[in-house]
PDB file of C-alpha atoms in Angstrom:
ATOM      1  CA  MET A   1      -1.865 -20.643 -80.720  1.00 53.00           C
ATOM      2  CA  ASN A   2      -3.170 -20.774 -77.015  1.00 68.00           C
ATOM      3  CA  GLU A   3      -5.591 -23.622 -76.101  1.00 75.00           C
ATOM      4  CA  PRO A   4      -9.013 -22.879 -75.095  1.00 76.00           C
ATOM      5  CA  ILE A   5      -9.764 -22.483 -71.536  1.00 84.00           C
ATOM      6  CA  GLU A   6     -11.619 -25.417 -70.036  1.00 86.00           C
ATOM      7  CA  LEU A   7     -14.031 -24.223 -67.571  1.00 88.00           C
ATOM      8  CA  ARG A   8     -15.155 -27.441 -66.009  1.00 87.00           C
ATOM      9  CA  LYS A   9     -11.975 -27.870 -63.940  1.00 87.00           C
ATOM     10  CA  THR A  10     -10.953 -28.095 -60.497  1.00 89.00           C
ATOM     11  CA  ARG A  11      -8.402 -24.965 -59.524  1.00 91.00           C
ATOM     12  CA  ASP A  12      -6.291 -24.018 -56.617  1.00 90.00           C
ATOM     13  CA  PHE A  13      -6.283 -20.189 -55.664  1.00 91.00           C
ATOM     14  CA  GLY A  14      -3.785 -19.240 -57.980  1.00 91.00           C
ATOM     15  CA  GLN A  15      -4.690 -21.410 -60.837  1.00 92.00           C
ATOM     16  CA  ILE A  16      -8.429 -19.494 -60.711  1.00 93.00           C
ATOM     17  CA  ILE A  17      -6.835 -15.873 -60.705  1.00 93.00           C
ATOM     18  CA  ASN A  18      -4.114 -16.664 -63.473  1.00 93.00           C
ATOM     19  CA  ASP A  19      -6.729 -18.649 -65.448  1.00 93.00           C
ATOM     20  CA  SER A  20      -9.170 -15.574 -65.341  1.00 93.00           C
ATOM     21  CA  PHE A  21      -6.639 -13.385 -66.711  1.00 93.00           C
ATOM     22  CA  THR A  22      -5.973 -15.925 -69.386  1.00 92.00           C
ATOM     23  CA  PHE A  23      -9.682 -16.246 -70.439  1.00 93.00           C
ATOM     24  CA  LEU A  24      -9.976 -12.333 -70.474  1.00 93.00           C
ATOM     25  CA  LYS A  25      -6.995 -12.033 -73.051  1.00 92.00           C
ATOM     26  CA  GLN A  26      -7.893 -14.999 -75.160  1.00 91.00           C
ATOM     27  CA  ASN A  27     -11.959 -13.849 -75.503  1.00 92.00           C
ATOM     28  CA  PHE A  28     -10.715  -9.889 -74.949  1.00 93.00           C
ATOM     29  CA  LYS A  29     -12.155  -8.771 -78.274  1.00 93.00           C
ATOM     30  CA  PRO A  30     -15.325 -10.765 -78.579  1.00 93.00           C
ATOM     31  CA  LEU A  31     -16.200  -9.984 -74.897  1.00 94.00           C
ATOM     32  CA  PHE A  32     -15.455  -6.315 -74.967  1.00 94.00           C
ATOM     33  CA  THR A  33     -17.610  -5.890 -77.911  1.00 94.00           C
ATOM     34  CA  SER A  34     -20.674  -7.011 -76.287  1.00 95.00           C
ATOM     35  CA  LEU A  35     -19.610  -5.135 -73.189  1.00 95.00           C
ATOM     36  CA  LEU A  36     -19.138  -1.920 -75.100  1.00 94.00           C
ATOM     37  CA  ILE A  37     -22.588  -2.464 -77.237  1.00 95.00           C
ATOM     38  CA  ILE A  38     -24.839  -3.997 -74.372  1.00 95.00           C
ATOM     39  CA  CYS A  39     -23.283  -1.272 -71.657  1.00 94.00           C
ATOM     40  CA  GLY A  40     -23.028   1.732 -73.932  1.00 92.00           C
ATOM     41  CA  PHE A  41     -26.145   3.081 -72.443  1.00 93.00           C
ATOM     42  CA  PHE A  42     -24.770   3.085 -69.252  1.00 93.00           C
ATOM     43  CA  ILE A  43     -21.439   4.609 -69.706  1.00 93.00           C
ATOM     44  CA  VAL A  44     -22.796   7.340 -71.534  1.00 93.00           C
ATOM     45  CA  ILE A  45     -25.620   7.734 -69.060  1.00 93.00           C
ATOM     46  CA  GLY A  46     -22.629   7.412 -66.213  1.00 91.00           C
ATOM     47  CA  THR A  47     -20.345   9.778 -67.849  1.00 91.00           C
ATOM     48  CA  VAL A  48     -23.202  12.431 -67.871  1.00 91.00           C
ATOM     49  CA  THR A  49     -23.677  12.151 -64.227  1.00 90.00           C
ATOM     50  CA  SER A  50     -20.062  11.997 -63.163  1.00 88.00           C
ATOM     51  CA  VAL A  51     -19.665  15.278 -64.846  1.00 87.00           C
ATOM     52  CA  PHE A  52     -22.620  16.933 -63.061  1.00 86.00           C
ATOM     53  CA  GLN A  53     -21.514  15.073 -59.972  1.00 85.00           C
ATOM     54  CA  TYR A  54     -17.857  16.945 -60.119  1.00 83.00           C
ATOM     55  CA  LEU A  55     -19.129  19.962 -60.688  1.00 81.00           C
ATOM     56  CA  GLY A  56     -21.332  20.043 -57.694  1.00 79.00           C
ATOM     57  CA  MET A  57     -18.271  19.054 -55.559  1.00 78.00           C
ATOM     58  CA  MET A  58     -16.542  21.688 -57.451  1.00 77.00           C
ATOM     59  CA  ASN A  59     -19.104  24.160 -56.062  1.00 73.00           C
ATOM     60  CA  LEU A  60     -18.890  22.531 -52.425  1.00 72.00           C
ATOM     61  CA  TYR A  61     -15.827  23.426 -52.491  1.00 68.00           C
ATOM     62  CA  LYS A  62     -15.574  26.793 -53.641  1.00 63.00           C
ATOM     63  CA  GLY A  63     -18.720  27.407 -51.289  1.00 58.00           C
ATOM     64  CA  ALA A  64     -17.319  25.728 -48.395  1.00 49.00           C
ATOM     65  CA  PHE A  65     -20.494  24.137 -47.386  1.00 49.00           C
ATOM     66  CA  PRO A  66     -22.208  27.034 -46.288  1.00 50.00           C
ATOM     67  CA  LEU A  67     -25.659  27.623 -44.620  1.00 47.00           C
ATOM     68  CA  ASP A  68     -28.226  30.149 -45.398  1.00 50.00           C
ATOM     69  CA  THR A  69     -27.332  32.739 -42.375  1.00 48.00           C
ATOM     70  CA  GLU A  70     -31.186  33.876 -42.205  1.00 54.00           C
ATOM     71  CA  SER A  71     -33.536  30.286 -42.852  1.00 52.00           C
ATOM     72  CA  ASN A  72     -30.702  27.920 -42.305  1.00 51.00           C
ATOM     73  CA  ALA A  73     -31.434  26.515 -45.472  1.00 51.00           C
ATOM     74  CA  ILE A  74     -29.135  24.028 -47.396  1.00 53.00           C
ATOM     75  CA  PRO A  75     -28.224  25.765 -50.696  1.00 56.00           C
ATOM     76  CA  ASP A  76     -29.221  24.605 -54.210  1.00 60.00           C
ATOM     77  CA  TYR A  77     -26.155  23.723 -55.284  1.00 60.00           C
ATOM     78  CA  THR A  78     -25.064  21.450 -52.041  1.00 70.00           C
ATOM     79  CA  MET A  79     -28.758  19.508 -52.646  1.00 75.00           C
ATOM     80  CA  ASN A  80     -28.124  19.458 -56.574  1.00 75.00           C
ATOM     81  CA  TYR A  81     -24.850  17.749 -55.790  1.00 77.00           C
ATOM     82  CA  PHE A  82     -26.150  15.172 -53.552  1.00 84.00           C
ATOM     83  CA  LEU A  83     -28.822  14.351 -56.007  1.00 85.00           C
ATOM     84  CA  SER A  84     -26.316  14.343 -58.726  1.00 83.00           C
ATOM     85  CA  VAL A  85     -24.308  11.661 -56.310  1.00 86.00           C
ATOM     86  CA  LEU A  86     -27.217   9.469 -55.365  1.00 90.00           C
ATOM     87  CA  PHE A  87     -28.297   9.197 -59.630  1.00 90.00           C
ATOM     88  CA  ASN A  88     -24.726   8.683 -60.285  1.00 88.00           C
ATOM     89  CA  ALA A  89     -24.499   5.759 -57.858  1.00 91.00           C
ATOM     90  CA  VAL A  90     -27.649   4.194 -59.447  1.00 92.00           C
ATOM     91  CA  ILE A  91     -26.161   4.271 -62.436  1.00 92.00           C
ATOM     92  CA  ILE A  92     -23.166   2.949 -61.788  1.00 91.00           C
ATOM     93  CA  ILE A  93     -24.873  -0.127 -59.836  1.00 92.00           C
ATOM     94  CA  MET A  94     -26.895  -0.665 -63.099  1.00 93.00           C
ATOM     95  CA  LEU A  95     -23.657  -0.428 -65.323  1.00 93.00           C
ATOM     96  CA  GLN A  96     -21.943  -3.145 -62.872  1.00 92.00           C
ATOM     97  CA  VAL A  97     -25.043  -5.040 -62.811  1.00 94.00           C
ATOM     98  CA  CYS A  98     -24.697  -5.133 -66.701  1.00 95.00           C
ATOM     99  CA  ILE A  99     -21.368  -5.799 -66.916  1.00 95.00           C
ATOM    100  CA  GLN A 100     -21.627  -9.128 -64.663  1.00 95.00           C
ATOM    101  CA  THR A 101     -24.455 -10.499 -66.640  1.00 96.00           C
ATOM    102  CA  VAL A 102     -22.914 -10.031 -70.165  1.00 96.00           C
ATOM    103  CA  THR A 103     -19.557 -11.229 -68.874  1.00 96.00           C
ATOM    104  CA  LEU A 104     -21.675 -14.559 -67.431  1.00 96.00           C
ATOM    105  CA  CYS A 105     -24.191 -14.958 -70.648  1.00 96.00           C
ATOM    106  CA  TYR A 106     -20.383 -14.603 -72.466  1.00 96.00           C
ATOM    107  CA  ILE A 107     -19.013 -17.353 -70.359  1.00 95.00           C
ATOM    108  CA  SER A 108     -22.607 -19.282 -70.385  1.00 94.00           C
ATOM    109  CA  VAL A 109     -22.554 -19.416 -74.399  1.00 94.00           C
ATOM    110  CA  TYR A 110     -18.666 -20.256 -74.213  1.00 93.00           C
ATOM    111  CA  LEU A 111     -19.580 -23.423 -72.350  1.00 91.00           C
ATOM    112  CA  ASN A 112     -22.504 -24.607 -74.162  1.00 89.00           C
ATOM    113  CA  LYS A 113     -20.485 -24.391 -77.443  1.00 85.00           C
ATOM    114  CA  GLY A 114     -17.787 -26.560 -75.857  1.00 77.00           C
ATOM    115  CA  ASN A 115     -14.924 -24.117 -76.702  1.00 62.00           C
ATOM    116  CA  ASN A 116     -15.183 -24.699 -80.843  1.00 67.00           C
ATOM    117  CA  ALA A 117     -15.707 -20.953 -81.490  1.00 76.00           C
ATOM    118  CA  LYS A 118     -16.063 -17.629 -79.831  1.00 86.00           C
ATOM    119  CA  PRO A 119     -19.582 -16.405 -78.878  1.00 91.00           C
ATOM    120  CA  THR A 120     -20.921 -13.844 -81.142  1.00 92.00           C
ATOM    121  CA  PHE A 121     -22.759 -10.488 -80.050  1.00 94.00           C
ATOM    122  CA  GLU A 122     -26.087 -11.995 -81.242  1.00 94.00           C
ATOM    123  CA  GLU A 123     -25.642 -14.971 -78.925  1.00 93.00           C
ATOM    124  CA  VAL A 124     -24.397 -13.066 -76.000  1.00 95.00           C
ATOM    125  CA  TRP A 125     -27.214 -10.488 -76.653  1.00 95.00           C
ATOM    126  CA  GLY A 126     -29.967 -13.247 -76.954  1.00 94.00           C
ATOM    127  CA  TYR A 127     -28.559 -14.687 -73.511  1.00 95.00           C
ATOM    128  CA  PHE A 128     -28.674 -11.004 -71.693  1.00 95.00           C
ATOM    129  CA  LYS A 129     -32.357 -10.296 -72.612  1.00 94.00           C
ATOM    130  CA  TYR A 130     -33.448 -13.648 -71.729  1.00 94.00           C
ATOM    131  CA  TYR A 131     -31.347 -13.434 -68.126  1.00 94.00           C
ATOM    132  CA  PHE A 132     -31.371  -9.340 -67.521  1.00 94.00           C
ATOM    133  CA  PHE A 133     -34.641  -9.180 -65.478  1.00 93.00           C
ATOM    134  CA  ARG A 134     -34.396 -12.388 -63.816  1.00 93.00           C
ATOM    135  CA  VAL A 135     -30.890 -11.125 -62.660  1.00 94.00           C
ATOM    136  CA  ILE A 136     -32.425  -7.355 -61.695  1.00 94.00           C
ATOM    137  CA  GLY A 137     -34.969  -9.183 -59.493  1.00 93.00           C
ATOM    138  CA  SER A 138     -32.311 -11.403 -57.738  1.00 92.00           C
ATOM    139  CA  GLY A 139     -30.164  -8.481 -57.062  1.00 92.00           C
ATOM    140  CA  ILE A 140     -33.140  -6.794 -55.439  1.00 93.00           C
ATOM    141  CA  VAL A 141     -33.818  -9.704 -53.185  1.00 92.00           C
ATOM    142  CA  MET A 142     -30.267 -10.330 -52.253  1.00 92.00           C
ATOM    143  CA  THR A 143     -29.649  -6.514 -51.240  1.00 91.00           C
ATOM    144  CA  ILE A 144     -32.796  -6.627 -49.069  1.00 91.00           C
ATOM    145  CA  LEU A 145     -31.526 -10.156 -47.364  1.00 89.00           C
ATOM    146  CA  ILE A 146     -27.927  -8.303 -46.844  1.00 89.00           C
ATOM    147  CA  VAL A 147     -29.228  -5.288 -45.522  1.00 88.00           C
ATOM    148  CA  VAL A 148     -31.396  -7.112 -43.400  1.00 87.00           C
ATOM    149  CA  GLY A 149     -28.229  -9.393 -42.238  1.00 83.00           C
ATOM    150  CA  PHE A 150     -26.141  -6.304 -41.545  1.00 84.00           C
ATOM    151  CA  VAL A 151     -29.019  -4.859 -39.514  1.00 83.00           C
ATOM    152  CA  LEU A 152     -29.422  -7.557 -37.276  1.00 78.00           C
ATOM    153  CA  CYS A 153     -25.862  -8.327 -36.618  1.00 74.00           C
ATOM    154  CA  PHE A 154     -23.090  -7.387 -38.954  1.00 75.00           C
ATOM    155  CA  ILE A 155     -21.114 -10.770 -39.486  1.00 78.00           C
ATOM    156  CA  PRO A 156     -24.589 -12.630 -40.691  1.00 77.00           C
ATOM    157  CA  GLY A 157     -24.319  -9.874 -43.573  1.00 81.00           C
ATOM    158  CA  ILE A 158     -20.780 -10.489 -44.642  1.00 86.00           C
ATOM    159  CA  TYR A 159     -21.383 -13.946 -44.897  1.00 88.00           C
ATOM    160  CA  ILE A 160     -24.507 -14.060 -46.865  1.00 89.00           C
ATOM    161  CA  ALA A 161     -23.038 -11.291 -49.244  1.00 88.00           C
ATOM    162  CA  ASN A 162     -19.934 -13.749 -49.820  1.00 90.00           C
ATOM    163  CA  VAL A 163     -22.560 -16.266 -50.447  1.00 90.00           C
ATOM    164  CA  PHE A 164     -24.800 -14.608 -52.759  1.00 91.00           C
ATOM    165  CA  TYR A 165     -21.760 -14.009 -55.046  1.00 92.00           C
ATOM    166  CA  LEU A 166     -22.284 -17.550 -56.481  1.00 93.00           C
ATOM    167  CA  VAL A 167     -26.296 -16.973 -57.231  1.00 94.00           C
ATOM    168  CA  ILE A 168     -26.067 -14.848 -60.836  1.00 94.00           C
ATOM    169  CA  PRO A 169     -23.551 -17.558 -61.850  1.00 94.00           C
ATOM    170  CA  ILE A 170     -25.716 -20.173 -61.134  1.00 95.00           C
ATOM    171  CA  ILE A 171     -29.063 -18.520 -62.215  1.00 95.00           C
ATOM    172  CA  ILE A 172     -26.989 -18.123 -65.744  1.00 95.00           C
ATOM    173  CA  ILE A 173     -24.902 -20.934 -66.358  1.00 94.00           C
ATOM    174  CA  GLU A 174     -27.323 -23.737 -65.026  1.00 93.00           C
ATOM    175  CA  ASN A 175     -30.555 -21.835 -66.338  1.00 93.00           C
ATOM    176  CA  THR A 176     -32.457 -21.976 -62.840  1.00 92.00           C
ATOM    177  CA  SER A 177     -34.371 -19.895 -60.916  1.00 91.00           C
ATOM    178  CA  PHE A 178     -33.642 -17.571 -57.918  1.00 92.00           C
ATOM    179  CA  GLY A 179     -34.680 -20.204 -55.310  1.00 92.00           C
ATOM    180  CA  TYR A 180     -32.907 -23.171 -56.406  1.00 94.00           C
ATOM    181  CA  ALA A 181     -29.492 -20.864 -57.212  1.00 93.00           C
ATOM    182  CA  PHE A 182     -30.067 -19.517 -53.790  1.00 92.00           C
ATOM    183  CA  ASN A 183     -30.133 -23.117 -51.945  1.00 92.00           C
ATOM    184  CA  ARG A 184     -27.160 -24.288 -54.373  1.00 93.00           C
ATOM    185  CA  SER A 185     -24.931 -21.303 -53.619  1.00 92.00           C
ATOM    186  CA  PHE A 186     -25.267 -22.550 -49.799  1.00 91.00           C
ATOM    187  CA  SER A 187     -24.466 -26.103 -50.932  1.00 91.00           C
ATOM    188  CA  LEU A 188     -21.569 -25.381 -52.860  1.00 91.00           C
ATOM    189  CA  ILE A 189     -19.863 -22.387 -50.481  1.00 91.00           C
ATOM    190  CA  LYS A 190     -19.801 -24.706 -47.149  1.00 87.00           C
ATOM    191  CA  ASN A 191     -16.374 -25.432 -46.149  1.00 87.00           C
ATOM    192  CA  ASN A 192     -15.277 -23.064 -48.682  1.00 90.00           C
ATOM    193  CA  TRP A 193     -15.960 -19.816 -47.696  1.00 92.00           C
ATOM    194  CA  TRP A 194     -12.707 -18.245 -47.215  1.00 93.00           C
ATOM    195  CA  PHE A 195     -11.967 -19.547 -50.440  1.00 92.00           C
ATOM    196  CA  VAL A 196     -14.206 -17.613 -52.200  1.00 92.00           C
ATOM    197  CA  PHE A 197     -14.059 -14.646 -50.160  1.00 93.00           C
ATOM    198  CA  GLY A 198      -9.779 -14.542 -51.201  1.00 93.00           C
ATOM    199  CA  ILE A 199     -10.926 -14.758 -54.751  1.00 93.00           C
ATOM    200  CA  ILE A 200     -13.599 -11.784 -54.637  1.00 92.00           C
ATOM    201  CA  PHE A 201     -11.213  -9.703 -52.568  1.00 93.00           C
ATOM    202  CA  ILE A 202      -8.006 -10.226 -54.664  1.00 93.00           C
ATOM    203  CA  THR A 203      -9.842  -9.578 -58.007  1.00 92.00           C
ATOM    204  CA  SER A 204     -11.665  -6.533 -56.434  1.00 90.00           C
ATOM    205  CA  LEU A 205      -8.376  -5.218 -55.390  1.00 92.00           C
ATOM    206  CA  ILE A 206      -6.977  -5.461 -58.744  1.00 90.00           C
ATOM    207  CA  VAL A 207     -10.174  -3.762 -60.382  1.00 90.00           C
ATOM    208  CA  GLY A 208     -10.427  -1.037 -57.682  1.00 86.00           C
ATOM    209  CA  ILE A 209      -6.734   0.086 -58.425  1.00 87.00           C
ATOM    210  CA  ALA A 210      -7.189  -0.017 -62.256  1.00 83.00           C
ATOM    211  CA  SER A 211     -10.226   2.438 -61.204  1.00 79.00           C
ATOM    212  CA  SER A 212      -8.167   4.456 -58.977  1.00 80.00           C
ATOM    213  CA  VAL A 213      -6.250   5.623 -62.289  1.00 82.00           C
ATOM    214  CA  THR A 214      -9.411   7.666 -63.250  1.00 80.00           C
ATOM    215  CA  THR A 215     -10.558   8.399 -59.941  1.00 81.00           C
ATOM    216  CA  ILE A 216      -7.454  10.336 -58.393  1.00 83.00           C
ATOM    217  CA  PRO A 217      -7.070  12.793 -61.532  1.00 81.00           C
ATOM    218  CA  LEU A 218     -10.941  13.591 -61.010  1.00 80.00           C
ATOM    219  CA  THR A 219     -10.705  14.343 -57.458  1.00 78.00           C
ATOM    220  CA  VAL A 220      -7.602  16.465 -58.051  1.00 80.00           C
ATOM    221  CA  ILE A 221      -9.073  18.403 -60.806  1.00 77.00           C
ATOM    222  CA  THR A 222     -11.952  18.994 -58.569  1.00 75.00           C
ATOM    223  CA  ILE A 223     -10.325  20.041 -55.557  1.00 74.00           C
ATOM    224  CA  GLY A 224      -7.812  22.471 -57.803  1.00 70.00           C
ATOM    225  CA  ALA A 225     -10.726  23.990 -59.278  1.00 65.00           C
ATOM    226  CA  LYS A 226     -10.933  26.038 -56.094  1.00 62.00           C
ATOM    227  CA  PHE A 227      -7.838  27.603 -57.285  1.00 64.00           C
ATOM    228  CA  PHE A 228      -7.815  27.703 -60.851  1.00 60.00           C
ATOM    229  CA  SER A 229     -11.402  29.477 -62.026  1.00 57.00           C
ATOM    230  CA  SER A 230     -10.855  28.720 -65.501  1.00 56.00           C
ATOM    231  CA  LYS A 231     -13.834  26.336 -66.828  1.00 60.00           C
ATOM    232  CA  SER A 232     -12.157  26.066 -70.442  1.00 60.00           C
ATOM    233  CA  ILE A 233      -9.548  23.728 -68.858  1.00 67.00           C
ATOM    234  CA  THR A 234     -11.444  21.910 -65.856  1.00 75.00           C
ATOM    235  CA  LEU A 235     -14.560  21.150 -68.109  1.00 79.00           C
ATOM    236  CA  PRO A 236     -13.169  19.138 -70.538  1.00 83.00           C
ATOM    237  CA  LEU A 237     -10.724  17.131 -68.174  1.00 82.00           C
ATOM    238  CA  LEU A 238     -13.614  16.414 -66.184  1.00 84.00           C
ATOM    239  CA  ILE A 239     -15.723  14.973 -69.476  1.00 86.00           C
ATOM    240  CA  PHE A 240     -12.413  13.108 -70.353  1.00 89.00           C
ATOM    241  CA  PHE A 241     -11.518  11.563 -67.077  1.00 86.00           C
ATOM    242  CA  SER A 242     -15.307  10.797 -66.301  1.00 88.00           C
ATOM    243  CA  ILE A 243     -15.613   8.887 -69.904  1.00 90.00           C
ATOM    244  CA  LEU A 244     -12.565   7.006 -69.107  1.00 90.00           C
ATOM    245  CA  ARG A 245     -13.943   6.196 -65.630  1.00 88.00           C
ATOM    246  CA  ASN A 246     -16.506   5.134 -66.777  1.00 89.00           C
ATOM    247  CA  ILE A 247     -15.122   2.826 -69.702  1.00 90.00           C
ATOM    248  CA  MET A 248     -12.480   1.538 -66.729  1.00 89.00           C
ATOM    249  CA  MET A 249     -15.851   0.039 -65.332  1.00 90.00           C
ATOM    250  CA  LEU A 250     -15.565  -2.901 -67.473  1.00 91.00           C
ATOM    251  CA  ALA A 251     -12.658  -4.224 -65.598  1.00 91.00           C
ATOM    252  CA  TYR A 252     -15.217  -5.115 -63.443  1.00 92.00           C
ATOM    253  CA  ALA A 253     -15.529  -8.491 -66.257  1.00 94.00           C
ATOM    254  CA  LEU A 254     -12.475  -9.838 -64.299  1.00 93.00           C
ATOM    255  CA  SER A 255     -14.127 -10.219 -61.071  1.00 93.00           C
ATOM    256  CA  ALA A 256     -17.270 -12.049 -62.911  1.00 94.00           C
ATOM    257  CA  ILE A 257     -14.957 -14.463 -64.608  1.00 95.00           C
ATOM    258  CA  ALA A 258     -13.134 -15.397 -61.414  1.00 95.00           C
ATOM    259  CA  VAL A 259     -16.203 -15.476 -59.742  1.00 94.00           C
ATOM    260  CA  ALA A 260     -17.531 -18.023 -62.609  1.00 94.00           C
ATOM    261  CA  PHE A 261     -14.602 -19.977 -62.071  1.00 95.00           C
ATOM    262  CA  CYS A 262     -14.938 -20.389 -58.520  1.00 93.00           C
ATOM    263  CA  TYR A 263     -18.598 -21.807 -59.358  1.00 94.00           C
ATOM    264  CA  PHE A 264     -16.907 -24.035 -61.823  1.00 94.00           C
ATOM    265  CA  ASN A 265     -14.141 -25.230 -59.299  1.00 93.00           C
ATOM    266  CA  LEU A 266     -16.942 -26.128 -56.323  1.00 92.00           C
ATOM    267  CA  SER A 267     -18.954 -27.678 -58.528  1.00 91.00           C
ATOM    268  CA  GLU A 268     -16.191 -29.856 -59.814  1.00 90.00           C
ATOM    269  CA  GLU A 269     -15.060 -30.643 -56.478  1.00 87.00           C
ATOM    270  CA  LYS A 270     -18.452 -31.828 -55.520  1.00 80.00           C
ATOM    271  CA  GLU A 271     -20.258 -33.535 -58.603  1.00 75.00           C
ATOM    272  CA  GLY A 272     -17.220 -34.109 -60.988  1.00 64.00           C
ATOM    273  CA  LEU A 273     -19.441 -32.728 -64.180  1.00 60.00           C
ATOM    274  CA  GLY A 274     -16.514 -32.047 -66.310  1.00 51.00           C
ATOM    275  CA  LEU A 275     -14.987 -35.632 -65.539  1.00 52.00           C
ATOM    276  CA  MET A 276     -17.984 -37.433 -66.336  1.00 52.00           C
ATOM    277  CA  ASP A 277     -18.241 -35.782 -69.459  1.00 56.00           C
ATOM    278  CA  ARG A 278     -14.333 -36.120 -70.388  1.00 52.00           C
ATOM    279  CA  ILE A 279     -15.099 -40.001 -69.730  1.00 53.00           C
ATOM    280  CA  GLU A 280     -18.403 -40.141 -71.991  1.00 53.00           C
ATOM    281  CA  LYS A 281     -16.263 -38.410 -74.634  1.00 51.00           C
ATOM    282  CA  PHE A 282     -13.273 -40.918 -74.307  1.00 49.00           C
ATOM    283  CA  GLY A 283     -12.882 -42.753 -77.515  1.00 50.00           C
ATOM    284  CA  LYS A 284     -15.068 -40.624 -79.172  1.00 53.00           C
ATOM    285  CA  THR A 285     -13.072 -37.522 -80.511  1.00 48.00           C
ATOM    286  CA  THR A 286     -11.865 -37.531 -84.173  1.00 45.00           C
ATOM    287  CA  ASP A 287      -9.119 -36.308 -85.831  1.00 46.00           C
ATOM    288  CA  ASP A 288     -10.864 -33.002 -86.718  1.00 44.00           C
ATOM    289  CA  ASP A 289     -11.742 -32.145 -83.378  1.00 45.00           C
ATOM    290  CA  SER A 290      -9.757 -28.754 -83.099  1.00 42.00           C
ATOM    291  CA  SER A 291     -10.652 -28.261 -79.333  1.00 40.00           C
ATOM    292  CA  LEU A 292      -8.334 -30.552 -78.376  1.00 39.00           C
ATOM    293  CA  PRO A 293      -4.650 -31.386 -78.643  1.00 37.00           C
ATOM    294  CA  LYS A 294      -3.514 -33.490 -81.435  1.00 42.00           C
ATOM    295  CA  GLU A 295      -1.745 -36.489 -80.024  1.00 36.00           C
ATOM    296  CA  GLU A 296       1.763 -36.912 -80.570  1.00 39.00           C
ATOM    297  CA  TYR A 297       3.906 -40.250 -80.824  1.00 33.00           C
TER     298      TYR A 297
END
């Protein structure tokens, strides 16, 4: 049996990536059970809005974006398409927020249980209900600040966007307020901005490649519908790949795990909480402690 992942531990770049995959593999069933149940509503709604979005795109390709020559008005199907894109974007954002929150709540339960047992759905759901609206509120504030940063000057927007990746993990794992997490994220990322950026970039790239497996077929079907008018074939394919696309969104759990490991790494480097905990437990373990490897002589 594989050793449980120790969360509070210093790691280099490669170790964070490797341990993120290892944690995902070891906790795949309980984590994705919680993700599917809690995020299921947004997966279903996201599937519906995705189908309408791509159906609208098919109409655009067939109509070639025409305007009414007499009134210069935008056709109804064009307006419907843009509305479906907007609504689908909101649903996708909410789905990503739920995925991140569920994953971080799972990690927080995992940490508090001391690696002795896998978190259950009931435990994760309890944490999720407690933190969800705090995460939503914090996300709105951070979005406004990032937009302001991009408007005033492009570079500050990029800088604070990277810093804000640590805010939600701090709120959930340390059970703290947005104000405290805001200040602490700047403190932790000091002199480590590129390190965190690299982790986020690599994991986002991996998730993006995984998502393209479903996005590419959807695009091909949409464009090809201009040449093949049979809806008996295109509509079932759109529904199938839309369902697959929204389920594949759960891969964003990997990014949330990697960001959490970044947080643990930075906090351990500056504060050594994991080391202090191991020192306190030194000599207090018993033979029944299954979370630690047995000594060999």
